[in-house]
Coordinates of C-alpha atoms and ligand atoms in Angstrom, one line a residue:
M188 CA -66.6 -24.6 -29.4
D189 CA -68.0 -21.9 -27.2
R190 CA -65.8 -19.3 -25.7
R191 CA -65.5 -20.9 -22.3
S192 CA -64.4 -24.3 -23.6
L193 CA -62.0 -22.5 -26.0
L194 CA -60.4 -20.7 -23.1
K195 CA -60.2 -23.9 -21.1
A196 CA -58.6 -25.8 -23.9
S197 CA -56.0 -23.2 -24.6
A198 CA -55.2 -22.8 -20.9
A199 CA -54.7 -26.6 -20.7
G200 CA -52.6 -26.5 -23.8
S201 CA -50.4 -23.8 -22.6
A202 CA -50.1 -25.3 -19.1
A203 CA -49.1 -28.6 -20.7
L204 CA -46.5 -26.8 -22.8
A205 CA -45.2 -24.6 -20.0
A206 CA -45.2 -27.4 -17.4
P207 CA -41.7 -28.7 -17.9
F208 CA -40.2 -25.2 -17.9
V209 CA -42.1 -24.3 -14.8
V210 CA -40.9 -27.4 -13.0
T211 CA -37.2 -26.9 -14.0
R212 CA -37.3 -23.1 -13.3
A213 CA -38.8 -23.8 -9.9
A214 CA -36.2 -26.4 -9.2
H215 CA -33.5 -24.0 -10.2
A216 CA -34.9 -21.3 -8.1
Q217 CA -35.0 -23.6 -5.2
N218 CA -31.7 -25.4 -5.6
Y219 CA -29.4 -23.6 -7.9
K220 CA -27.4 -20.6 -6.7
S221 CA -27.0 -17.5 -8.8
E222 CA -23.2 -17.9 -8.5
Y223 CA -20.8 -20.7 -7.6
R224 CA -17.6 -19.6 -6.1
V225 CA -14.5 -21.3 -7.5
S226 CA -11.3 -21.1 -5.5
T227 CA -7.7 -21.1 -6.8
V228 CA -4.4 -20.0 -5.4
V229 CA -3.3 -18.1 -8.6
G230 CA -5.3 -16.3 -11.3
P231 CA -5.6 -16.6 -15.1
A232 CA -2.2 -15.2 -15.8
F233 CA -1.0 -18.6 -14.6
P234 CA -1.9 -22.0 -16.2
W235 CA -3.6 -23.0 -13.0
G236 CA -6.0 -20.0 -12.9
K237 CA -6.4 -20.3 -16.7
G238 CA -7.5 -23.9 -16.2
A239 CA -10.2 -22.8 -13.8
E240 CA -11.3 -20.1 -16.2
I241 CA -11.6 -22.6 -19.1
W242 CA -13.8 -24.8 -16.8
I243 CA -16.0 -21.9 -15.9
D244 CA -16.5 -20.9 -19.5
L245 CA -17.3 -24.4 -20.7
V246 CA -19.8 -24.9 -18.0
R247 CA -21.5 -21.6 -18.7
Q248 CA -21.8 -22.4 -22.4
R249 CA -22.9 -26.0 -22.0
T250 CA -25.5 -25.3 -19.3
Q251 CA -26.8 -22.1 -21.1
G252 CA -25.9 -20.2 -18.0
R253 CA -27.8 -22.4 -15.5
I254 CA -24.5 -22.9 -13.7
N255 CA -22.7 -19.7 -13.3
M256 CA -19.3 -20.0 -11.8
K257 CA -17.0 -17.2 -10.7
L258 CA -13.3 -17.3 -10.1
Y259 CA -11.9 -16.3 -6.7
P260 CA -8.1 -16.4 -7.1
N261 CA -5.6 -15.8 -4.3
V262 CA -7.7 -18.2 -2.2
S263 CA -9.5 -15.0 -1.3
L264 CA -12.5 -16.8 0.1
I265 CA -10.3 -17.9 3.0
N266 CA -8.1 -14.8 3.2
G267 CA -5.1 -16.4 1.4
D268 CA -4.8 -19.3 3.9
Q269 CA -4.3 -22.0 1.3
T270 CA -3.9 -24.9 3.7
R271 CA -7.5 -24.4 4.9
E272 CA -8.9 -24.7 1.4
F273 CA -10.0 -28.3 1.6
S274 CA -11.9 -27.8 4.9
A275 CA -13.5 -24.7 3.4
I276 CA -14.7 -26.7 0.4
R277 CA -16.0 -29.5 2.6
Q278 CA -17.8 -27.0 4.8
G279 CA -19.3 -25.0 1.8
V280 CA -17.4 -21.8 2.4
I281 CA -16.0 -22.6 -1.1
D282 CA -18.4 -24.2 -3.7
M283 CA -15.8 -25.4 -6.2
A284 CA -12.1 -25.4 -6.6
V285 CA -9.1 -26.2 -8.7
G286 CA -6.6 -27.0 -6.0
S287 CA -3.1 -28.4 -5.4
T288 CA -2.8 -31.7 -3.5
I289 CA 0.0 -29.9 -1.5
N290 CA -2.5 -27.5 0.0
W291 CA -5.0 -30.3 0.8
S292 CA -2.4 -32.6 2.3
P293 CA -2.8 -31.3 5.9
Q294 CA -6.4 -32.7 5.8
V295 CA -5.9 -35.7 3.5
K296 CA -2.6 -37.3 4.4
E297 CA -2.5 -39.6 1.5
L298 CA -2.2 -36.6 -0.8
N299 CA 1.4 -36.2 0.4
L300 CA 2.1 -39.0 -2.1
F301 CA 2.6 -36.3 -4.8
S302 CA 5.1 -34.5 -2.5
L303 CA 7.4 -37.5 -2.1
P304 CA 10.6 -36.1 -3.5
F305 CA 11.7 -37.6 -6.9
L306 CA 8.6 -40.0 -7.1
A307 CA 7.1 -38.9 -10.5
Q308 CA 10.5 -38.2 -12.2
D309 CA 9.0 -36.8 -15.5
H310 CA 5.7 -35.9 -17.2
A311 CA 5.2 -39.5 -18.2
G312 CA 5.7 -40.6 -14.6
L313 CA 3.1 -38.1 -13.4
D314 CA 0.7 -39.2 -16.0
A315 CA 1.3 -42.8 -15.0
L316 CA 0.2 -41.8 -11.5
T317 CA -2.8 -39.6 -12.2
Q318 CA -4.2 -41.4 -15.2
G319 CA -3.8 -44.9 -13.8
E320 CA -5.0 -46.8 -10.8
V321 CA -3.1 -44.6 -8.3
G322 CA -5.0 -41.6 -9.6
K323 CA -8.3 -43.4 -9.3
R324 CA -7.5 -44.4 -5.7
T325 CA -6.5 -40.8 -4.9
L326 CA -9.7 -39.4 -6.2
Q327 CA -11.6 -42.1 -4.1
I328 CA -9.7 -40.9 -1.1
I329 CA -10.7 -37.3 -1.8
E330 CA -14.3 -38.4 -2.2
K331 CA -14.2 -40.3 1.1
A332 CA -12.9 -37.2 2.7
G333 CA -16.1 -35.4 1.7
V334 CA -15.4 -33.6 -1.5
V335 CA -16.4 -34.6 -5.1
P336 CA -13.4 -34.9 -7.4
L337 CA -13.8 -34.6 -11.1
A338 CA -10.6 -34.3 -13.0
W339 CA -6.8 -33.7 -12.9
G340 CA -4.9 -30.6 -13.8
E341 CA -1.3 -29.6 -13.2
N342 CA 0.7 -26.8 -11.5
G343 CA 4.0 -28.4 -12.7
F344 CA 7.4 -29.6 -11.6
R345 CA 8.5 -27.5 -8.7
E346 CA 12.0 -26.2 -9.3
L347 CA 14.4 -24.6 -6.9
T348 CA 15.2 -20.9 -7.0
N349 CA 17.3 -18.5 -4.9
S350 CA 19.0 -15.2 -4.8
K351 CA 22.5 -16.3 -3.6
R352 CA 24.2 -19.0 -5.7
E353 CA 23.9 -21.8 -8.2
I354 CA 22.7 -25.0 -6.5
R355 CA 24.1 -28.3 -7.8
T356 CA 24.5 -30.3 -4.6
P357 CA 22.8 -30.4 -1.3
A358 CA 25.9 -28.7 0.2
D359 CA 25.0 -25.6 -2.0
M360 CA 21.8 -25.3 0.0
K361 CA 23.4 -25.2 3.4
G362 CA 21.9 -22.5 5.6
L363 CA 19.9 -20.9 2.8
K364 CA 16.5 -19.6 3.9
F365 CA 13.8 -21.0 1.8
R366 CA 10.1 -20.3 1.8
V367 CA 8.3 -23.6 1.7
V368 CA 4.5 -24.4 1.4
G369 CA 2.6 -25.1 4.5
S370 CA 2.7 -28.9 4.3
P371 CA 5.1 -30.4 6.8
I372 CA 6.8 -32.8 4.3
F373 CA 8.4 -29.8 2.7
N374 CA 9.9 -28.7 5.9
D375 CA 11.3 -32.1 6.5
T376 CA 12.7 -32.3 2.9
F377 CA 14.5 -28.9 3.1
T378 CA 15.8 -29.6 6.6
A379 CA 17.2 -32.9 5.4
L380 CA 19.0 -31.0 2.6
G381 CA 20.7 -28.7 5.1
A382 CA 18.7 -25.6 4.2
N383 CA 16.7 -23.4 6.5
P384 CA 13.0 -23.7 5.6
T385 CA 10.2 -21.4 6.7
Q386 CA 6.5 -22.3 6.0
M387 CA 4.4 -19.5 4.6
S388 CA 1.5 -19.0 2.3
W389 CA 2.0 -17.9 -1.3
A390 CA 0.6 -14.5 -0.5
D391 CA 3.3 -14.0 2.2
A392 CA 6.0 -15.6 0.1
Q393 CA 6.3 -12.8 -2.4
P394 CA 6.9 -9.9 0.0
A395 CA 9.3 -12.2 1.9
L396 CA 11.3 -12.9 -1.3
A397 CA 11.2 -9.2 -2.3
S398 CA 12.5 -8.0 1.1
G399 CA 15.1 -10.8 1.3
A400 CA 13.6 -12.2 4.5
V401 CA 13.8 -15.5 2.6
E402 CA 16.4 -16.2 -0.1
G403 CA 14.7 -18.9 -2.1
Q404 CA 11.6 -20.9 -2.9
E405 CA 10.4 -23.7 -5.0
N406 CA 7.6 -23.5 -7.6
P407 CA 7.0 -24.4 -11.2
M408 CA 8.6 -22.3 -14.0
H409 CA 5.2 -20.9 -15.1
I410 CA 4.7 -19.5 -11.6
F411 CA 8.2 -18.1 -11.7
T412 CA 7.6 -16.1 -14.9
A413 CA 4.0 -15.1 -14.3
A414 CA 4.8 -13.9 -10.7
K415 CA 8.0 -12.3 -12.0
L416 CA 10.2 -13.9 -9.4
H417 CA 13.3 -12.6 -11.1
T418 CA 12.3 -9.1 -9.8
M419 CA 12.4 -10.6 -6.3
S420 CA 16.1 -11.4 -6.5
Q421 CA 15.6 -14.9 -7.8
K422 CA 18.6 -15.1 -10.0
F423 CA 19.3 -18.9 -9.8
V424 CA 17.1 -21.7 -10.9
T425 CA 17.9 -25.4 -10.4
R426 CA 15.8 -27.8 -12.4
W427 CA 15.8 -30.8 -10.2
G428 CA 12.2 -32.0 -10.9
Y429 CA 11.8 -33.3 -7.3
V430 CA 8.1 -32.8 -7.0
A431 CA 5.4 -32.8 -9.7
D432 CA 2.4 -30.8 -8.4
P433 CA -0.9 -32.0 -9.8
L434 CA -4.2 -30.1 -9.4
V435 CA -7.6 -31.5 -8.9
Y436 CA -11.0 -30.1 -10.0
V437 CA -13.6 -30.5 -7.2
V438 CA -17.1 -29.6 -6.1
N439 CA -18.6 -29.3 -2.6
R440 CA -20.8 -32.4 -2.0
D441 CA -24.1 -30.6 -1.2
I442 CA -23.7 -28.4 -4.3
W443 CA -23.0 -31.4 -6.4
N444 CA -26.2 -33.1 -5.1
S445 CA -28.3 -30.1 -5.7
W446 CA -27.7 -30.3 -9.5
S447 CA -29.7 -32.5 -11.9
P448 CA -27.8 -35.6 -13.1
A449 CA -27.6 -34.0 -16.6
D450 CA -25.9 -30.9 -15.2
R451 CA -23.5 -33.0 -13.1
D452 CA -22.4 -34.8 -16.2
I453 CA -21.8 -31.4 -17.9
V454 CA -19.8 -30.1 -15.0
R455 CA -17.7 -33.3 -14.8
Q456 CA -17.0 -33.4 -18.6
A457 CA -16.1 -29.7 -18.6
A458 CA -13.6 -30.3 -15.8
V459 CA -12.1 -33.2 -17.7
D460 CA -11.8 -31.1 -20.9
A461 CA -10.5 -28.0 -19.1
G462 CA -8.0 -30.2 -17.2
K463 CA -6.6 -31.6 -20.4
Q464 CA -6.2 -28.1 -21.9
E465 CA -4.7 -26.8 -18.7
I466 CA -2.1 -29.6 -18.5
A467 CA -1.0 -28.8 -22.1
I468 CA -0.6 -25.1 -21.1
A469 CA 1.3 -26.1 -17.9
R470 CA 3.8 -28.1 -20.0
K471 CA 4.2 -25.6 -22.7
G472 CA 7.9 -24.7 -23.2
L473 CA 8.9 -27.4 -20.7
S474 CA 8.6 -30.7 -22.6
G475 CA 10.0 -32.6 -25.5
N476 CA 11.9 -30.4 -27.9
D477 CA 10.0 -27.3 -26.8
L478 CA 12.2 -25.8 -24.0
G479 CA 11.1 -22.2 -24.8
M480 CA 10.3 -21.5 -21.2
I481 CA 13.9 -22.2 -20.1
K482 CA 15.1 -19.7 -22.7
E483 CA 12.5 -17.2 -21.6
V484 CA 13.8 -17.4 -18.0
E485 CA 17.4 -17.2 -19.1
A486 CA 16.6 -14.1 -21.1
L487 CA 15.5 -12.5 -17.8
G488 CA 19.1 -12.7 -16.7
V489 CA 18.6 -15.8 -14.6
K490 CA 21.0 -18.7 -14.5
V491 CA 19.2 -21.9 -15.1
T492 CA 20.9 -25.2 -14.1
T493 CA 19.5 -28.5 -15.1
L494 CA 20.7 -31.4 -12.9
T495 CA 22.1 -34.6 -14.4
D496 CA 20.7 -37.9 -13.1
A497 CA 23.9 -38.4 -11.1
E498 CA 23.5 -35.0 -9.5
K499 CA 19.8 -35.7 -8.6
D500 CA 21.0 -38.9 -6.9
Q501 CA 22.9 -36.9 -4.3
F502 CA 19.7 -35.1 -3.4
K503 CA 17.7 -38.4 -3.4
K504 CA 20.2 -39.9 -1.0
A505 CA 20.0 -37.0 1.4
I506 CA 16.2 -37.1 1.6
K507 CA 15.8 -40.9 1.8
P508 CA 14.9 -40.8 5.5
V509 CA 12.2 -38.2 4.8
Y510 CA 10.8 -40.3 1.9
D511 CA 10.7 -43.4 4.1
K512 CA 9.1 -41.6 7.0
W513 CA 6.4 -40.1 4.8
A514 CA 5.8 -43.2 2.8
K515 CA 4.7 -44.8 6.1
Q516 CA 2.3 -42.0 6.9
I517 CA 0.8 -42.0 3.4
G518 CA 0.4 -45.8 3.4
S519 CA 3.1 -48.1 2.1
D520 CA 0.7 -49.9 -0.2
L521 CA -0.3 -46.7 -2.1
V522 CA 3.4 -45.7 -2.3
K523 CA 4.5 -49.1 -3.7
R524 CA 1.8 -49.0 -6.3
A525 CA 2.8 -45.5 -7.2
E526 CA 6.5 -46.5 -7.5
A527 CA 5.5 -49.4 -9.7
A528 CA 3.3 -47.3 -11.9
V529 CA 6.2 -44.8 -12.5
A530 CA 8.7 -47.6 -13.1
A531 CA 6.3 -49.1 -15.8
R532 CA 5.7 -45.8 -17.5
K533 CA 6.2 -45.3 -21.2
K534 CA 9.0 -42.9 -21.5
A535 CA 8.5 -40.0 -23.9
Ligands
X2X791 O1 2.1 -21.8 -2.6 C1 2.6 -22.3 -3.6 O2 3.8 -22.4 -3.8 C2 1.7 -22.7 -4.8 C3 1.1 -21.5 -5.4 O3 2.5 -23.4 -5.7 C4 0.7 -23.6 -4.2 O4 -0.4 -23.2 -3.9 C5 1.0 -25.0 -4.0

């Protein structure tokens, strides 16, 4: 072989070898962003933020860094206004998120399903909802609303806390000022219970609790401890288990479509894996024989009251009109299926 044909041959060889890499790298350069912004309300000190962090790490490892996600806690991409999160994901202001159905309910009314008081009842009931047909339908509704859902996570059962007194009956709530999340069903629920609710973001809730502008709030126990709500005069906790707050791992549709099918599979599977781990973290100390979280809260000088079923019934009775009103708005069919799924659950 003379020098020219040798050069040609080796050029062809290296071009053939390099071609797939050139194509993928060019595709990445064109379609893949150097960073994908992941929104959450709270950071990695909380199970919720930790669950997002696990997802981010799994995707980075499994894509060898092709998909580089970064956590933006405190819904900072939308200045803390958590009820705008869903619209922002849809519009591409946010690329990806691990979000609460509560915060997305103003845009997707069916998601109020999970805020129907005393629907899920316990962890098995929540699993019966999210892991069954109702969960599938809910994810389809999110998809139809323009965002790609991948997996479930969990914030947790939202318990009642306040600075004034032990709450065992609706009468104990009378006139107390509660911060509630910015989804109108919560306003209706607390009003029906005789309390005085004010809607505000989580960012505004903490200074309002600290100053005494509001006297109480509702959030899962892990939020209570990680945000140190006992330092904001929250001396009474009532475990009433009225709302189980699931999370959903999602991606903006255009971002999703910009990835190769193989990368989409990786991101989806990583969300499923991260979600499972996150749910275990969210339930730690709060399920089965492990009630360590309750002891932890009591050790902070907080009185923790766990309602009996008979006591819960009084609350259920008081909020029945709210339940019925919202069941209609959510869609009676979906609500009936949800009630049936919970009734048929395998109790732990
Ligand atoms: O705002 C809240 O209470 C929180 C942090 O639980 C949610 O985002 C639903």
